[in-house]
PDB file of C-alpha atoms in Angstrom:
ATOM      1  CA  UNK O1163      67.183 114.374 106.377  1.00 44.00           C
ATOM      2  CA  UNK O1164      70.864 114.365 105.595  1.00 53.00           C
ATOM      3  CA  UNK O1165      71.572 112.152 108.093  1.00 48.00           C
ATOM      4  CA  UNK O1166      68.392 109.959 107.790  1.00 42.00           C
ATOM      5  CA  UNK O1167      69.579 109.183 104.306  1.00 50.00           C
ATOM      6  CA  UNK O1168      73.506 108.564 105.416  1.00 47.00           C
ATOM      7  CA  UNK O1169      72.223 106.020 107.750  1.00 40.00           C
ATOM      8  CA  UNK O1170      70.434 104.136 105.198  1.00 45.00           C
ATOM      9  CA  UNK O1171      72.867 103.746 102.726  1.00 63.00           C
ATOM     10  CA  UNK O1172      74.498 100.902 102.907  1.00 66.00           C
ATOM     11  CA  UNK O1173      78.314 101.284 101.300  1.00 72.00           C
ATOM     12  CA  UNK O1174      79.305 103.761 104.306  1.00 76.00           C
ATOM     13  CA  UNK O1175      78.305 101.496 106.908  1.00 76.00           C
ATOM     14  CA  UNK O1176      79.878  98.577 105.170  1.00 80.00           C
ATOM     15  CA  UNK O1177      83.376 100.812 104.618  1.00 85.00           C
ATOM     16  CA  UNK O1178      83.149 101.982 108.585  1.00 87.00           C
ATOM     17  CA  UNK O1179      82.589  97.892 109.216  1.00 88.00           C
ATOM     18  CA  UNK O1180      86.522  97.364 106.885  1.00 92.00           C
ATOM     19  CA  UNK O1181      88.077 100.231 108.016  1.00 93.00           C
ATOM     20  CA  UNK O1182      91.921  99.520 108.684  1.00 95.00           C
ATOM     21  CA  UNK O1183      91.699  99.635 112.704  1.00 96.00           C
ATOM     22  CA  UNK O1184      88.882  97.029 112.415  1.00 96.00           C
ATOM     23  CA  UNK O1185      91.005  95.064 110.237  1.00 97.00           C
ATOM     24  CA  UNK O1186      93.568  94.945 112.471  1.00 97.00           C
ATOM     25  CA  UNK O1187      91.559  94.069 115.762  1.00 97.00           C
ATOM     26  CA  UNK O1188      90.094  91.139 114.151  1.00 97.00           C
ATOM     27  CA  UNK O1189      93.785  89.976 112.854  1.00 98.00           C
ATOM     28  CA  UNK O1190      95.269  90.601 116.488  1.00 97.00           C
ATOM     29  CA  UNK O1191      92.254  88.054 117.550  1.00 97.00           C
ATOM     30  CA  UNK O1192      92.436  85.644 114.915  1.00 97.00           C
ATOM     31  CA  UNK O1193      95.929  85.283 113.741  1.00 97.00           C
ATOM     32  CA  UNK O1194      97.833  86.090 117.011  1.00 97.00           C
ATOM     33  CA  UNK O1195     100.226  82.906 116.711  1.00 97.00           C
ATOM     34  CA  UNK O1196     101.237  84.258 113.590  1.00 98.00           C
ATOM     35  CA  UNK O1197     101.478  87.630 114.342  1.00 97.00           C
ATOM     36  CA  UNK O1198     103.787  86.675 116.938  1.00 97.00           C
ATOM     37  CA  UNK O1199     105.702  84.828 114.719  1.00 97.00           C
ATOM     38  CA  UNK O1200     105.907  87.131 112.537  1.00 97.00           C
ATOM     39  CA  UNK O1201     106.921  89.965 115.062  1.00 96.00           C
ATOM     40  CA  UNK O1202     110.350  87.754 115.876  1.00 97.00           C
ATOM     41  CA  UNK O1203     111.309  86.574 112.529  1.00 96.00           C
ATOM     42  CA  UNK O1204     113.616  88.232 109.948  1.00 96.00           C
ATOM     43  CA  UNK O1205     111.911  91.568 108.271  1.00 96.00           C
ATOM     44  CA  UNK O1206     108.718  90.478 110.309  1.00 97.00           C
ATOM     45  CA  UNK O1207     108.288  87.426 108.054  1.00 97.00           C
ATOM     46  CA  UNK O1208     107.433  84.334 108.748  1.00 97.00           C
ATOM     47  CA  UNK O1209     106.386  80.738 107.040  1.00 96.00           C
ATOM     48  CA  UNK O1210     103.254  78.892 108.524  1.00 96.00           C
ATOM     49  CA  UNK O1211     100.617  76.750 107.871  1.00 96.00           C
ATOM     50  CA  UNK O1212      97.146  78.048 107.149  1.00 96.00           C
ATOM     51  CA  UNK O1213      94.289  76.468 105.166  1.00 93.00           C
ATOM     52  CA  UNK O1214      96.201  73.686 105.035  1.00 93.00           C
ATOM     53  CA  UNK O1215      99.120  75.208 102.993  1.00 93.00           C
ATOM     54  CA  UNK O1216     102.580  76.412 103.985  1.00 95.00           C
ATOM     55  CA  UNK O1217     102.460  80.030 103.134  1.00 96.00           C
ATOM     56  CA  UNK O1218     104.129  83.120 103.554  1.00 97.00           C
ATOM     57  CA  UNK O1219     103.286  85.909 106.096  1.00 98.00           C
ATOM     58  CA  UNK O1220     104.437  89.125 106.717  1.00 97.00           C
ATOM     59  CA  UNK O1221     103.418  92.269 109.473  1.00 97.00           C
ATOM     60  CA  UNK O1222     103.541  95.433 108.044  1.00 95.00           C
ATOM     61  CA  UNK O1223     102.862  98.893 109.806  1.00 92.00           C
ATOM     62  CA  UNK O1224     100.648  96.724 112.012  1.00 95.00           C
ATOM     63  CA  UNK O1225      98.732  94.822 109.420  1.00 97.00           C
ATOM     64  CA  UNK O1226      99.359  90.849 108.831  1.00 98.00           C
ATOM     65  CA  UNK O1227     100.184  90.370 104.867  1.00 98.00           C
ATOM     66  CA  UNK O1228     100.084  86.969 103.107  1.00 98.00           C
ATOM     67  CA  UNK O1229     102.067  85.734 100.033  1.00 95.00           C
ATOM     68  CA  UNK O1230     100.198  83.806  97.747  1.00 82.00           C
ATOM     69  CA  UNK O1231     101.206  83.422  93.986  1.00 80.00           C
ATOM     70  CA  UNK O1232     104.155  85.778  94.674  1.00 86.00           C
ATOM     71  CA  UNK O1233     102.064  88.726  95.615  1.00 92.00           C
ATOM     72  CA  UNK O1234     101.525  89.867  99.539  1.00 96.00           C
ATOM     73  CA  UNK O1235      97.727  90.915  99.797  1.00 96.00           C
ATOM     74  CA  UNK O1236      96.020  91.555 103.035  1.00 97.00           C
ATOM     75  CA  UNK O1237      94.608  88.565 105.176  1.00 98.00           C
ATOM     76  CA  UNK O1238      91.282  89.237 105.558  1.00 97.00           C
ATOM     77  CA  UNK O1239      89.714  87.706 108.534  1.00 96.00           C
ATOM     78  CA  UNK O1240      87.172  85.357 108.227  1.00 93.00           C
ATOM     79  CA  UNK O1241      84.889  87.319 110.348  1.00 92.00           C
ATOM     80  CA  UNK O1242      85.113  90.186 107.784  1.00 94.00           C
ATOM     81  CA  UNK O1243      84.856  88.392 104.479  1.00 93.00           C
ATOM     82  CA  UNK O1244      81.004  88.369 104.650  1.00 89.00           C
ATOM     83  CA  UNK O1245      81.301  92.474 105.070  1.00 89.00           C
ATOM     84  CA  UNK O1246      83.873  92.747 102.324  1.00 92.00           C
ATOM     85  CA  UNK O1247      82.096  90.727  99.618  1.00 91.00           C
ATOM     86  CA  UNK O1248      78.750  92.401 100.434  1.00 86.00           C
ATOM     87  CA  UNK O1249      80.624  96.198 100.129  1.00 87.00           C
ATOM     88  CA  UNK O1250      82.369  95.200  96.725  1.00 89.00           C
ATOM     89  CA  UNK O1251      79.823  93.925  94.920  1.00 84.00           C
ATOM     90  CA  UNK O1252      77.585  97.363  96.101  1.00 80.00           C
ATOM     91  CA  UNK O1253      79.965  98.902  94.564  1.00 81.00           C
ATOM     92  CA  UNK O1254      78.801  98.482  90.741  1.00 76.00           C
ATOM     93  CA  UNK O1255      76.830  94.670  91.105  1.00 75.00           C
ATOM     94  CA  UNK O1256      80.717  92.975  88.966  1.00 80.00           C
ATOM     95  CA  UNK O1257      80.649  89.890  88.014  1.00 84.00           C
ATOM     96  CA  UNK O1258      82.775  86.743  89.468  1.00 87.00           C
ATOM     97  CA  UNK O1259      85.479  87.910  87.294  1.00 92.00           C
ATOM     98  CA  UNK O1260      84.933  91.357  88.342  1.00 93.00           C
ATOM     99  CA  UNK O1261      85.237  91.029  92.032  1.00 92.00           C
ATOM    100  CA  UNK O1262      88.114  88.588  91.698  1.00 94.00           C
ATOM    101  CA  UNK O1263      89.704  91.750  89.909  1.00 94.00           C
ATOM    102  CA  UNK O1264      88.357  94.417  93.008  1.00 94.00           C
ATOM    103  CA  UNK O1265      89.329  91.653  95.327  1.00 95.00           C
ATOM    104  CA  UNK O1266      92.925  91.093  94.143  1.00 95.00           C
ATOM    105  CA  UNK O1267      94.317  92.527  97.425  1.00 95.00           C
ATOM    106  CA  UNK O1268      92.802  90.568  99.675  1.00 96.00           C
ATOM    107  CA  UNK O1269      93.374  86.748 100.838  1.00 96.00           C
ATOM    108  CA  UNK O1270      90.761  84.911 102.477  1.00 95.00           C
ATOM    109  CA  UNK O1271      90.303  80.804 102.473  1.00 94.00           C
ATOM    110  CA  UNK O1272      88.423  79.859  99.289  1.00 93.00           C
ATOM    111  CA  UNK O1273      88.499  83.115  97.768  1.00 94.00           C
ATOM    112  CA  UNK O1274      87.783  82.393  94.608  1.00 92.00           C
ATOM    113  CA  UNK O1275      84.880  79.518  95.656  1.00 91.00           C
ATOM    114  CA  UNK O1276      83.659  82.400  98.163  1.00 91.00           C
ATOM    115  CA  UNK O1277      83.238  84.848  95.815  1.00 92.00           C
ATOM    116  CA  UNK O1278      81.697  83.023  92.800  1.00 90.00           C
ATOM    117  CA  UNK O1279      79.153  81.520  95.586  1.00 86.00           C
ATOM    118  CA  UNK O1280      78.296  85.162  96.901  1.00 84.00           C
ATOM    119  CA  UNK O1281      77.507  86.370  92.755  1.00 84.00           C
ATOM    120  CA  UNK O1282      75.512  83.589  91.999  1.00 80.00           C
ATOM    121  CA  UNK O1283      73.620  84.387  95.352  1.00 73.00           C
ATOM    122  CA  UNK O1284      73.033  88.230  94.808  1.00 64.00           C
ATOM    123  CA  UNK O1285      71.956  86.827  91.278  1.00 52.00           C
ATOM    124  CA  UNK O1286      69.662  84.664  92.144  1.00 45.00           C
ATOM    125  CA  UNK O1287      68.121  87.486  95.408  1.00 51.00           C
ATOM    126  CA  UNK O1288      67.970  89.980  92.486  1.00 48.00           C
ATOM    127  CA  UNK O1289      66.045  87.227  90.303  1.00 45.00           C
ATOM    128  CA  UNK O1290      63.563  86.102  93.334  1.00 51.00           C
ATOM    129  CA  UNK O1291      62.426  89.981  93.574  1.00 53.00           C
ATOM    130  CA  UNK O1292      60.695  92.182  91.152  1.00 55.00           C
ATOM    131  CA  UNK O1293      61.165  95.748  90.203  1.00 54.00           C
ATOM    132  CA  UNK O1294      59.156  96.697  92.312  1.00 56.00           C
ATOM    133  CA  UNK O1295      59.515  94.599  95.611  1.00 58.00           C
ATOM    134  CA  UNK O1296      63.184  96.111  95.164  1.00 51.00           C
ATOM    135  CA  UNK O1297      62.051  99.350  95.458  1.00 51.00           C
ATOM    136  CA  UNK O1298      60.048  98.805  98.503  1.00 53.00           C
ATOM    137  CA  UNK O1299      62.741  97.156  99.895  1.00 50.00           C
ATOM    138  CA  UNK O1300      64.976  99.133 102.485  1.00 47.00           C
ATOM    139  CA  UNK O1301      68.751  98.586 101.867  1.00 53.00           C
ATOM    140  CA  UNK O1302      69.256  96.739 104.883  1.00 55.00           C
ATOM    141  CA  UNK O1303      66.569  94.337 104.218  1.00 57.00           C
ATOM    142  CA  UNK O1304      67.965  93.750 101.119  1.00 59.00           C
ATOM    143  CA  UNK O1305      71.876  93.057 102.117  1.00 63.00           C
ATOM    144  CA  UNK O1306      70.007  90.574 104.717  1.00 65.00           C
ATOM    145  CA  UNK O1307      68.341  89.327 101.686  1.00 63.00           C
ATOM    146  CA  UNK O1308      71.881  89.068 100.326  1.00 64.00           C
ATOM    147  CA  UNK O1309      73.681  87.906 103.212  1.00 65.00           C
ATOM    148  CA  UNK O1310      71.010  84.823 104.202  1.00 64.00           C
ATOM    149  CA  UNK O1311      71.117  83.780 100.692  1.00 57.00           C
ATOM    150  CA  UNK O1312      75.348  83.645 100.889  1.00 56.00           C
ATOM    151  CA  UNK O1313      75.037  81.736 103.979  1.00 59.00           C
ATOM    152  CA  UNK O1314      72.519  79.157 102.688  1.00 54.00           C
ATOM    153  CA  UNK O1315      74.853  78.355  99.644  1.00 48.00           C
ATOM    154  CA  UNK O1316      77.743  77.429 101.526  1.00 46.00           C
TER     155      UNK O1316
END
């Protein structure tokens, strides 16, 4: 039963999805001009353009770090952001505000328009369903619920 139940929560499966090593694999893919960059520049820092900006970037113990507003947060690949909005905002249902907050080390492009977008989405899947349809629903069906109505808003 113990494990039935593990299975269908969703926060562990969400936290096994952003674990570090996962992070990392998708960065290697991803950002592997930068990386490289970085790798042969002073103190494994380089400067770059991404998202249309010239930014600062910086490999750490293996992990590619951006600069933005003067503080280095990780770069989140784009891959991942879905996962990572989806696992903070199981985390206590925050507001935009709120997850900007939980979010604040972690760079992805259009953050802040990504996040609002995926609030005003679980909003509006929690509004479509009624007490009881969320009941019945099993957590997966209802971070699908979550996820199509993310996708259909951007």
């Amino acid at each position: 039963v113990k494990i039935l139940t593990e299975f269908f929560q969703p926060i562990p499966i969400l936290k096994e999805k952003l674990g570090r090593d996962k992070i990392i694999a998708k960065q290697n893919e991803d950002y592997k001009e930068i990386i490289e960059k970085c790798k042969i520049g002073p103190q494994f820092e380089c400067k770059t353009t991404l998202w249309g900006k010239l930014l600062d970037f910086k490999w750490e113990v293996g992990m590619l770090m951006v600069s933005e507003q003067g503080a280095w947060t990780i770069l989140m690949p784009e891959s991942l952001v879905g996962i990572l909005l989806t696992y903070t905002h199981l985390l206590g249902h925050p507001g935009t505000k709120k997850m900007e907050q939980m979010l604040s080390n972690y760079s992805f492009h259009k953050k802040y328009a990504q996040i609002e977008t995926f609030v005003t989405s679980a909003q509006f899947a929690f509004c479509q369903t009624t007490p009881l349809e969320r009941k019945k629903l099993a957590c997966t069906q209802y971070l699908q619920l979550l996820l199509k109505q993310f996708q259909q808003t951007l």
